[in-house]
Coordinates of C-alpha atoms in Angstrom, one line a residue:
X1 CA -60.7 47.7 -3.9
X2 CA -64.9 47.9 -2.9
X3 CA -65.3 51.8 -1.0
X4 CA -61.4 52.0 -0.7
X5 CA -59.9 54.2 -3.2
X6 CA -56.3 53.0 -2.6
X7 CA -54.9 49.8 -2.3
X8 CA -52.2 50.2 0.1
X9 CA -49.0 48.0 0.7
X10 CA -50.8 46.3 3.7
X11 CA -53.7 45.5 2.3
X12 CA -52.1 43.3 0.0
X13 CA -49.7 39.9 0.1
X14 CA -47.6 37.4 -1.7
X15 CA -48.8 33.8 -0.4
X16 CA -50.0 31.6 0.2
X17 CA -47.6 29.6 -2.5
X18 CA -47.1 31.5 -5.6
X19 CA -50.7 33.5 -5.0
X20 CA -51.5 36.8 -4.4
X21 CA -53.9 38.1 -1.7
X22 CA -55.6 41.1 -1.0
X23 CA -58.2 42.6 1.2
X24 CA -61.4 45.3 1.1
X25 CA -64.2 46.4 1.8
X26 CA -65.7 43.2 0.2
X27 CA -63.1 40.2 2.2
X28 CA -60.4 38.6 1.4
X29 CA -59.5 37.6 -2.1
X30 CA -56.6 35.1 -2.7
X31 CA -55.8 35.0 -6.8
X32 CA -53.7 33.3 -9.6
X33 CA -51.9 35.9 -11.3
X34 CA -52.4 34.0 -14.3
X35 CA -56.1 34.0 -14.0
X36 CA -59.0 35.8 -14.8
X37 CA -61.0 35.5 -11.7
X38 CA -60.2 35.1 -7.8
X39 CA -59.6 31.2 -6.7
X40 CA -60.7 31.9 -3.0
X41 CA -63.1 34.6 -0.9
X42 CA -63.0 34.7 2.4
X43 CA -66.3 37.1 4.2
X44 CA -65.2 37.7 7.7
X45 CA -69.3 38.2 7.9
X46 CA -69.6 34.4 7.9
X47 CA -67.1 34.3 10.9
X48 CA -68.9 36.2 13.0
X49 CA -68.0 39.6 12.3
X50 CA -70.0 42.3 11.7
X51 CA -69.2 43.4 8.2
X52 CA -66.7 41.8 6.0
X53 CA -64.1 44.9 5.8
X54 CA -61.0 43.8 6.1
X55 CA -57.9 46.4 6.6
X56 CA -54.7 44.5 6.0
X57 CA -53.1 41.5 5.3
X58 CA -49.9 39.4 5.7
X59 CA -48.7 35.6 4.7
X60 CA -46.8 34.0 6.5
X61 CA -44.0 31.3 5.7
X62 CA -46.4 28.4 6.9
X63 CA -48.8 29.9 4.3
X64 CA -51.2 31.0 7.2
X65 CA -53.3 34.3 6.5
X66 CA -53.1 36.8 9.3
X67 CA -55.6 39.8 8.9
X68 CA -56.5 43.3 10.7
X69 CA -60.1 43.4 11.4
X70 CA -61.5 46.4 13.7
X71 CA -59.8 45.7 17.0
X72 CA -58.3 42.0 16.2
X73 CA -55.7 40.5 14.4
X74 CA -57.0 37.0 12.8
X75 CA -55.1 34.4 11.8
X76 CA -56.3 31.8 9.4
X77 CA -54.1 28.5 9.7
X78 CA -53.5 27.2 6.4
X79 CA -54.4 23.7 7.1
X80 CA -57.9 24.7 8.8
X81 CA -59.1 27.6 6.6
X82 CA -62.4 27.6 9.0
X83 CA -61.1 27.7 12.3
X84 CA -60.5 31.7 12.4
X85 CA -58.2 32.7 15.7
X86 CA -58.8 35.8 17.2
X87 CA -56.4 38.2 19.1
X88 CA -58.3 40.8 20.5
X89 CA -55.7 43.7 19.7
X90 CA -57.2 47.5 20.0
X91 CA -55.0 50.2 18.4
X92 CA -53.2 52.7 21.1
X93 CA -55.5 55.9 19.9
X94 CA -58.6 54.3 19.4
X95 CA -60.7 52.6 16.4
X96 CA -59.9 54.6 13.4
X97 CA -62.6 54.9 10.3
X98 CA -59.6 54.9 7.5
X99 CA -57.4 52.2 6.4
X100 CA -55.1 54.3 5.9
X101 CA -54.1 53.7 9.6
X102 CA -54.4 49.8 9.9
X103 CA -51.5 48.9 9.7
X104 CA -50.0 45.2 9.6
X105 CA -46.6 44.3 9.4
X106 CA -45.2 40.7 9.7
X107 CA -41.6 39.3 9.7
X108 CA -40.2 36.0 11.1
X109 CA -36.9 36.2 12.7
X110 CA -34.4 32.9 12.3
X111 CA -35.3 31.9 16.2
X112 CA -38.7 30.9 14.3
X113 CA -40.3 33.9 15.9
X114 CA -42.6 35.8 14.6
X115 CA -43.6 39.3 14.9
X116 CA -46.6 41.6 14.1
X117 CA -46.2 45.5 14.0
X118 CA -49.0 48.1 13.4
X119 CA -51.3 51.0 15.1
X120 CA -52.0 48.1 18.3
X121 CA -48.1 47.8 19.1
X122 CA -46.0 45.2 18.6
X123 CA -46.4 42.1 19.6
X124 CA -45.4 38.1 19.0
X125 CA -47.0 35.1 18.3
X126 CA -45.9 32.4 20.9
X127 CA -47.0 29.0 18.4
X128 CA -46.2 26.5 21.6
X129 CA -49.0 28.5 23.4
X130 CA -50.7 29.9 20.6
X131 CA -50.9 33.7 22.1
X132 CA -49.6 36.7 21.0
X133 CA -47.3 38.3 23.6
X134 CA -47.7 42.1 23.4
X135 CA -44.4 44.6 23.9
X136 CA -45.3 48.4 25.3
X137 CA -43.2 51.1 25.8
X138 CA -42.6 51.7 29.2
X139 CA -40.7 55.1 30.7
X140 CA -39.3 53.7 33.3
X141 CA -37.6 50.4 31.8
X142 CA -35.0 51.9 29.1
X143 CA -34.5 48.5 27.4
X144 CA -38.4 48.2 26.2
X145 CA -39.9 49.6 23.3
X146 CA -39.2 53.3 21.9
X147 CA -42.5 55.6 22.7
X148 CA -45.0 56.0 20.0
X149 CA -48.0 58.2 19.3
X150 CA -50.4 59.2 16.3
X151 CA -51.6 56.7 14.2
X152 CA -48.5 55.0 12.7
X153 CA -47.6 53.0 15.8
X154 CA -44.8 50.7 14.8
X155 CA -42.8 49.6 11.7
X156 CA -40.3 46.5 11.9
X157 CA -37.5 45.1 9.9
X158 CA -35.8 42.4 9.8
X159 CA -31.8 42.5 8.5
X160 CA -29.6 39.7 7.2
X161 CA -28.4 38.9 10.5
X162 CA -31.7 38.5 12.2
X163 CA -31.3 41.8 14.0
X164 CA -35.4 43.3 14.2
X165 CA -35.2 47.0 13.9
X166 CA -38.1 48.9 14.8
X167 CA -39.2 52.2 14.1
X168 CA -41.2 54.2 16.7
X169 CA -43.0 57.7 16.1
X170 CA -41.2 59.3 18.6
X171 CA -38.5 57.5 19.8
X172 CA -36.7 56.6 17.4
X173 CA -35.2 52.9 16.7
X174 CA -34.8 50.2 18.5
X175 CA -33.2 46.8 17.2
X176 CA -33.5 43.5 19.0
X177 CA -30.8 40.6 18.2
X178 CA -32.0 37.3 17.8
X179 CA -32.8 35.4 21.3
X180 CA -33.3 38.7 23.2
X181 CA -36.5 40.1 24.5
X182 CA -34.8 43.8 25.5
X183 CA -34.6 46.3 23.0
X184 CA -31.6 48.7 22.5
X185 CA -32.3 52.0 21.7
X186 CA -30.6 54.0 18.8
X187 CA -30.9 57.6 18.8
X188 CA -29.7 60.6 16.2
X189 CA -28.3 62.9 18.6
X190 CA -27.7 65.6 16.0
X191 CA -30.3 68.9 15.6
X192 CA -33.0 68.2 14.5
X193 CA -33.5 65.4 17.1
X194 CA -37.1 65.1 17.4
X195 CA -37.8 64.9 13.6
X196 CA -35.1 62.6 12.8
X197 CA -36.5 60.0 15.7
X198 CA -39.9 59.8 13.8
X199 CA -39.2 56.8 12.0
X200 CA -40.9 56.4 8.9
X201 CA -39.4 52.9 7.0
X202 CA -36.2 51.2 7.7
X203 CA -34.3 49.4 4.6
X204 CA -30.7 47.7 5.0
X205 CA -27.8 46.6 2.0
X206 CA -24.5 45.2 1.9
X207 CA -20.8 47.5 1.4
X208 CA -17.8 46.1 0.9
X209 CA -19.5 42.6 3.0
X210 CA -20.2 45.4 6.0
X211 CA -24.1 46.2 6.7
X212 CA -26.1 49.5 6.2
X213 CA -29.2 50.4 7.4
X214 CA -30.8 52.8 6.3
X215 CA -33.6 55.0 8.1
X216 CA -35.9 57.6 6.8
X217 CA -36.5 60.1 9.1
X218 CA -40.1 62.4 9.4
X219 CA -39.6 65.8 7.6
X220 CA -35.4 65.3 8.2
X221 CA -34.5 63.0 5.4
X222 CA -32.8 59.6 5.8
X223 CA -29.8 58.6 8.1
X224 CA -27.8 55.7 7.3
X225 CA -26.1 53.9 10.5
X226 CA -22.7 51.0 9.9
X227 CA -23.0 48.2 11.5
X228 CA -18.7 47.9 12.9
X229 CA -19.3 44.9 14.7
X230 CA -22.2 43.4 16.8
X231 CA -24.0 45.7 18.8
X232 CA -21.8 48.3 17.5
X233 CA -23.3 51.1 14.9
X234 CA -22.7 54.7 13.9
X235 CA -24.5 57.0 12.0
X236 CA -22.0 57.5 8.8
X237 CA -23.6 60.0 6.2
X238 CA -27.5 61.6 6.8
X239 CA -29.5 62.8 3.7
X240 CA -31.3 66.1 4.4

């Protein structure tokens, strides 16, 4: 993984097609698990950047790359592997020297949205106008993103019925059913409150054909919320 000691989950990704890709110090390296050697190198370096580190990496259903490099988010359309786009996207606390902290998350609701989560925010990428459209927290608009801080920023999920959860760093989780753009905030109001509304990972299965998500909580173990009906959950059973 060139100077990085740890390959991380983000800095690897299934796609394009049955291949594997994965980013370093070095580029990135799409490979055939059944071969020896890597079938394609990318070197941001030849794409006008100024070093070819790359921090994370996600594949989309269209097979198109999308990359963390320094302050921008790259995506790589699969049918024109040398026209790189660029979306200047700078982290909320400032360039960070680890990789560690570069986050990329990427999941694509049914609406054929899709969304990108990491240290920068969250944000969406509008294919009609080929942007991304960026979501902040603001304090006094209730329905928009939880507040964040530290170097996590966001984590997203999506469930089986296209709701996208996402995890803040200090407030909470929010979801966001399909064809909304207003969030609806989801907080543990037992003790503990500001530990259990540091969301580290979200995860969702099926009980008796009812849903349960499941969130784990910084330093205050995971909660698990039922879904009764839509729009309507409850926090059922929390693992210390």
């Amino acid at each position: 993984t060139g100077t990085n000691s740890r390959l991380a989950e983000d800095m690897l990704a299934v796609g394009p097609g049955d291949s594997i890709s994965y980013v370093n110090a070095n580029g990135v390296f799409v490979v055939d698990p059944g071969a020896s050697q890597p079938i394609r190198h990318f070197r941001p370096s030849e794409f006008g950047f100024p070093s070819d580190r790359t921090d994370a990496v996600a594949v989309d259903s269209g097979n198109n790359f999308w990359l963390r490099l320094q302050d921008e988010i790259v995506r790589i359309p699969a049918t024109r592997p040398q026209e790189w786009q660029r979306f200047s996207q700078p982290a909320f606390f400032g360039p960070s020297s680890s990789t560690d902290h570069a986050r990329l998350q990427l999941v694509e609701t049914p609406d054929g949205s899709m969304w990108l989560a990491g240290r920068f925010g969250l944000a969406r990428y509008d294919s009609n106008s080929d942007r991304l459209i960026n979501f902040r927290h603001d304090p006094g608009d209730p329905r928009s993103l939880p507040q964040t801080l530290g170097e996590i920023g966001y984590r997203i999920f999506l469930d089986d019925f296209g709701v996208l959860w996402v995890g803040a760093n200090l407030g909470g989780l929010a979801r966001l059913t399909p064809q909304s753009d207003r969030f609806t905030h989801l907080q543990d109001s037992k003790p503990s409150l500001i530990s259990r509304n540091i969301v580290r990972a979200v995860a969702e299965h099926q009980i008796d054909s009812r849903e349960v998500v499941w969130v784990a909580n910084q330093n205050a173990g995971v909660s698990v919320w039922r879904r009764n009906a839509p729009g309507d959950y409850e926090i059922i059973h929390h693992y210390p």
